[in-house]
mmCIF file with all atom_site columns, C-alpha atoms in Angstrom:
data_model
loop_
_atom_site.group_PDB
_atom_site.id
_atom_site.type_symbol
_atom_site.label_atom_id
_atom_site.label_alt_id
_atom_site.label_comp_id
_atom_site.label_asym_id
_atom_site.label_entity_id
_atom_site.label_seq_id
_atom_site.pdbx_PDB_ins_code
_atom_site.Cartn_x
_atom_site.Cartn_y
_atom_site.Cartn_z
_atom_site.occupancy
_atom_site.B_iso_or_equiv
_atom_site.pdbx_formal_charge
_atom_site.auth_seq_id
_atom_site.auth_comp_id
_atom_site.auth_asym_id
_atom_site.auth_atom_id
_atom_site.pdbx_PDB_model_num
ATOM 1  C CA . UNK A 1 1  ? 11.224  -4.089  12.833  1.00 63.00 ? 88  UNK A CA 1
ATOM 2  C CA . UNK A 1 2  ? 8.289   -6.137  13.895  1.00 77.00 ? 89  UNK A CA 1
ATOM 3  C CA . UNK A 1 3  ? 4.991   -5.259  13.209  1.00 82.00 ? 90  UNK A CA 1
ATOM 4  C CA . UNK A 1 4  ? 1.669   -6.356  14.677  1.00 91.00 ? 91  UNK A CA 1
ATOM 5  C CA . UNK A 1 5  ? -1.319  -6.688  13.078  1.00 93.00 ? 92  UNK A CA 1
ATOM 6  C CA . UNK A 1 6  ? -2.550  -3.353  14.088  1.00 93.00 ? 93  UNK A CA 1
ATOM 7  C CA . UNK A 1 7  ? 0.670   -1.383  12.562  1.00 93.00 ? 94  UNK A CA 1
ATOM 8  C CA . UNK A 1 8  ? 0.020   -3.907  9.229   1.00 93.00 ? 95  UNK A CA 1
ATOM 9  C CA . UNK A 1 9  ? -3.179  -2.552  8.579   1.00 94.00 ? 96  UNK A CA 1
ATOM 10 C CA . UNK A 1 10 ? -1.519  1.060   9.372   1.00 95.00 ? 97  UNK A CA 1
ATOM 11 C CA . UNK A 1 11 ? 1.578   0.652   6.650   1.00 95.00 ? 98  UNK A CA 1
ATOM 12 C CA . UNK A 1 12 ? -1.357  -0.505  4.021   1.00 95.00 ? 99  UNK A CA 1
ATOM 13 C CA . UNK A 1 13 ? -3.752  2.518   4.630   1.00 96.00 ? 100 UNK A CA 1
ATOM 14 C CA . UNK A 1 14 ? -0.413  4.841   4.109   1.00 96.00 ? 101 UNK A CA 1
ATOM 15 C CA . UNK A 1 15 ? 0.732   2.702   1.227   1.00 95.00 ? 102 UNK A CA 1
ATOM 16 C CA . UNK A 1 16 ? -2.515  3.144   -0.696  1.00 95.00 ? 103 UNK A CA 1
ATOM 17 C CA . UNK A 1 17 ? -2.215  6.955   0.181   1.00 94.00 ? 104 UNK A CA 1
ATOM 18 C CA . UNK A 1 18 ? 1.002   7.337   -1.192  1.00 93.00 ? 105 UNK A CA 1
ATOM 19 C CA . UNK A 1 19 ? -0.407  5.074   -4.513  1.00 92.00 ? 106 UNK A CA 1
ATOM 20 C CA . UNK A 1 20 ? -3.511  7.739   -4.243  1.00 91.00 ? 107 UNK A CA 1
ATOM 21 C CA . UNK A 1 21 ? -1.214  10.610  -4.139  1.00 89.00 ? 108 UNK A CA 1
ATOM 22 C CA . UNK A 1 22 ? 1.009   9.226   -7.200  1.00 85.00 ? 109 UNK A CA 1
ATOM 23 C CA . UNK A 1 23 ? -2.060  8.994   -9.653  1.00 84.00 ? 110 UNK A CA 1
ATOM 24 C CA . UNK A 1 24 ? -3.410  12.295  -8.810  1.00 80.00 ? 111 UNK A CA 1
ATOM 25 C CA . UNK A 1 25 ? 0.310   14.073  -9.816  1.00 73.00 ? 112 UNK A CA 1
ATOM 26 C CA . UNK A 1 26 ? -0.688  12.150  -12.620 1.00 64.00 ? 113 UNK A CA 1
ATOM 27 C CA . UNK A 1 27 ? -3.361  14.045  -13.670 1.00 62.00 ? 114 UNK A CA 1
ATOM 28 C CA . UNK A 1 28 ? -3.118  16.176  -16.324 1.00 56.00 ? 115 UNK A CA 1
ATOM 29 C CA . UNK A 1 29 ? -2.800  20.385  -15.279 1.00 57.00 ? 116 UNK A CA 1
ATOM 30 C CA . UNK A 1 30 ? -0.473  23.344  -16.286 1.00 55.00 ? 117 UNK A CA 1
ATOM 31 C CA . UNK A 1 31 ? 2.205   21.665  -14.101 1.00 57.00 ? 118 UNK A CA 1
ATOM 32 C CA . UNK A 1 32 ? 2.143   18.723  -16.439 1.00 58.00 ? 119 UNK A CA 1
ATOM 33 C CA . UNK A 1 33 ? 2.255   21.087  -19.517 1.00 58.00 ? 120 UNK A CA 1
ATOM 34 C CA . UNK A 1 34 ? 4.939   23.152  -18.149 1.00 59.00 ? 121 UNK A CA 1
ATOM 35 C CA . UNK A 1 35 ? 7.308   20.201  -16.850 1.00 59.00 ? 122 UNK A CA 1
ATOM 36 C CA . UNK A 1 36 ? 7.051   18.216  -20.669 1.00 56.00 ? 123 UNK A CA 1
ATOM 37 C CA . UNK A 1 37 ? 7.855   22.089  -22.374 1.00 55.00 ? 124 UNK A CA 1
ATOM 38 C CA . UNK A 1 38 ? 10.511  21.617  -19.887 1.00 56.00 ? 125 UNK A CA 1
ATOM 39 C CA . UNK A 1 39 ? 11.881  18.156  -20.252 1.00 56.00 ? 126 UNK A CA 1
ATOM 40 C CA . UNK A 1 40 ? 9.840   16.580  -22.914 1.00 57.00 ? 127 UNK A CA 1
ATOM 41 C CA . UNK A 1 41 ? 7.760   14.628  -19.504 1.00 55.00 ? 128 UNK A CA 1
ATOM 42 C CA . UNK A 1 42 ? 10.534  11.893  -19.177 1.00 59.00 ? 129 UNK A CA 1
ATOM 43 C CA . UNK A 1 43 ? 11.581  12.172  -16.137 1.00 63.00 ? 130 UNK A CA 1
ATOM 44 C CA . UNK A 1 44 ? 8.384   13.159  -14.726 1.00 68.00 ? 131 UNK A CA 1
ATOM 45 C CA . UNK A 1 45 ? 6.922   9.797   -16.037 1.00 71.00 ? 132 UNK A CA 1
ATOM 46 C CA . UNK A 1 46 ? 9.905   7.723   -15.240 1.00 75.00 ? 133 UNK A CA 1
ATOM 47 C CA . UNK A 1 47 ? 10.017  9.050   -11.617 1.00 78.00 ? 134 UNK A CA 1
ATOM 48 C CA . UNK A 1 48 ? 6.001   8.675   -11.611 1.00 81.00 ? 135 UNK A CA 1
ATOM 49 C CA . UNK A 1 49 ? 6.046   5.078   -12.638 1.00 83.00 ? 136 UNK A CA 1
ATOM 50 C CA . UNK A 1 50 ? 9.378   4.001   -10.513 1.00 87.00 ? 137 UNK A CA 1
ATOM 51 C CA . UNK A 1 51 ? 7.214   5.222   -7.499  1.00 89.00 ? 138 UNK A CA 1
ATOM 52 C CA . UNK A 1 52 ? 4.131   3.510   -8.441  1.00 90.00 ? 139 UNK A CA 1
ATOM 53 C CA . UNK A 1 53 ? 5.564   0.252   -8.610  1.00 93.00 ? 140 UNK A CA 1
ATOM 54 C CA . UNK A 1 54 ? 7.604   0.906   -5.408  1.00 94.00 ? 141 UNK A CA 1
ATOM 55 C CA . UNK A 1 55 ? 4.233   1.504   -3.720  1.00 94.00 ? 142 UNK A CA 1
ATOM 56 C CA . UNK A 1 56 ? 2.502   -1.596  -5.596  1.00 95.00 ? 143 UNK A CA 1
ATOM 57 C CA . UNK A 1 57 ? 5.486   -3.678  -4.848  1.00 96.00 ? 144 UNK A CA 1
ATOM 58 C CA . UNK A 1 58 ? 5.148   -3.050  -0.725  1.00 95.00 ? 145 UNK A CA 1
ATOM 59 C CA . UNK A 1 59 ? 1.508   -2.491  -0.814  1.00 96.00 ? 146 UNK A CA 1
ATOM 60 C CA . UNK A 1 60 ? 1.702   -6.381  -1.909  1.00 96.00 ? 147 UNK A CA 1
ATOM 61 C CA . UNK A 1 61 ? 4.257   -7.450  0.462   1.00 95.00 ? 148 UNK A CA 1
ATOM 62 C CA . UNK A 1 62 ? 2.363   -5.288  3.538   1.00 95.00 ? 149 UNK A CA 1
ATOM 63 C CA . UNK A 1 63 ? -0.534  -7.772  2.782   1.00 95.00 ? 150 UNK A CA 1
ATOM 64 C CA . UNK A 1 64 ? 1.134   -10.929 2.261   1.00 94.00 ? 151 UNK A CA 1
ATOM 65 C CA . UNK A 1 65 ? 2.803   -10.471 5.799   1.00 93.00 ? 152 UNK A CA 1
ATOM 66 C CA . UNK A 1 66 ? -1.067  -9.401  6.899   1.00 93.00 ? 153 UNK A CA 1
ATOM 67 C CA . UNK A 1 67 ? -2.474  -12.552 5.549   1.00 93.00 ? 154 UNK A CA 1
ATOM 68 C CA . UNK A 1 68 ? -0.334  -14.520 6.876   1.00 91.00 ? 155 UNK A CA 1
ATOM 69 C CA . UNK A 1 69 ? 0.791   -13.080 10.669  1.00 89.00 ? 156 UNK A CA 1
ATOM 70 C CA . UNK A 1 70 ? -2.809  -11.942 11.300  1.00 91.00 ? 157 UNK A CA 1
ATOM 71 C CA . UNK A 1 71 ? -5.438  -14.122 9.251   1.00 79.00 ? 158 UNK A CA 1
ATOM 72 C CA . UNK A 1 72 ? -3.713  -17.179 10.527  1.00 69.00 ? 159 UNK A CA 1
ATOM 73 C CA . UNK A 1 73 ? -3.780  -15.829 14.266  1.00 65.00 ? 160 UNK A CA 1
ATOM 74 C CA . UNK A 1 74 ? -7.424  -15.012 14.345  1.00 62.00 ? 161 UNK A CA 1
ATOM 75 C CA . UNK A 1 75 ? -7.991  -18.455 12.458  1.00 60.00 ? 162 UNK A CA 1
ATOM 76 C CA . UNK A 1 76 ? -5.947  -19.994 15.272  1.00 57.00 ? 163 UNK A CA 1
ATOM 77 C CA . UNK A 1 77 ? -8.028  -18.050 17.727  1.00 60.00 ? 164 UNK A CA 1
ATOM 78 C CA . UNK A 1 78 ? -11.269 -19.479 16.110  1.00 55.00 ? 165 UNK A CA 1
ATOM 79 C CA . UNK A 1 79 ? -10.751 -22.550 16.670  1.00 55.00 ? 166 UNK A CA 1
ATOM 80 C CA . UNK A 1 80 ? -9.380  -22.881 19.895  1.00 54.00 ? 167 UNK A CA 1
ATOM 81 C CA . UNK A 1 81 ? -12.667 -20.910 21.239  1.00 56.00 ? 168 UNK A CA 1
ATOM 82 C CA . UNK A 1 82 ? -14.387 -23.247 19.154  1.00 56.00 ? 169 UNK A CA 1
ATOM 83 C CA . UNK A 1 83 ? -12.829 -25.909 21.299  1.00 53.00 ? 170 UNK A CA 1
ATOM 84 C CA . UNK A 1 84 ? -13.530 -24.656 24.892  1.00 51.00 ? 171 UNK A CA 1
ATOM 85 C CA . UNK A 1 85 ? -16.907 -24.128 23.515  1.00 52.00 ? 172 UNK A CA 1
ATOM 86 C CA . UNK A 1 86 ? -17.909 -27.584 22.438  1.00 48.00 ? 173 UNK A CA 1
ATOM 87 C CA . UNK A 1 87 ? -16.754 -29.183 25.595  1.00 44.00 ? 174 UNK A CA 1
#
């Protein structure tokens, strides 16, 4: 799948929602007491981490791809306006 720059900037905003959502299960509430009485919090933190670094792992490719597909294409578009303009 191709993206444009457009859909780019889309995937990040989602990306840093899902990172947003992943710290706030975080937090500390009765649902974190009851699930470590449960399970000692293992696999709540294990599944909370894998996720995190999921998300931080495309959140960093999503603007890699960015940087280069749509800084470089509104750098290209820069200077060829700057070069009908100077003539």
């Amino acid at each position: 799948m191709t993206l444009n720059c457009q859909a780019l900037e889309q995937e990040i905003v989602k990306t840093r929602h899902i990172q947003q959502a992943i710290t706030e299960t975080g937090s500390f509430d009765y649902r974190t007491v009851l699930g470590f009485m449960g399970d000692l919090g293992i696999g709540n933190g294990i599944a909370r981490h894998n996720a995190s670094e999921k998300a931080k792992s495309r959140l960093a490719e999503l603007q890699a791809l960015r940087d280069v597909k749509c800084v470089a294409a509104t750098d290209s578009k820069s200077e060829a306006q700057g070069l009908f303009h100077s003539s």
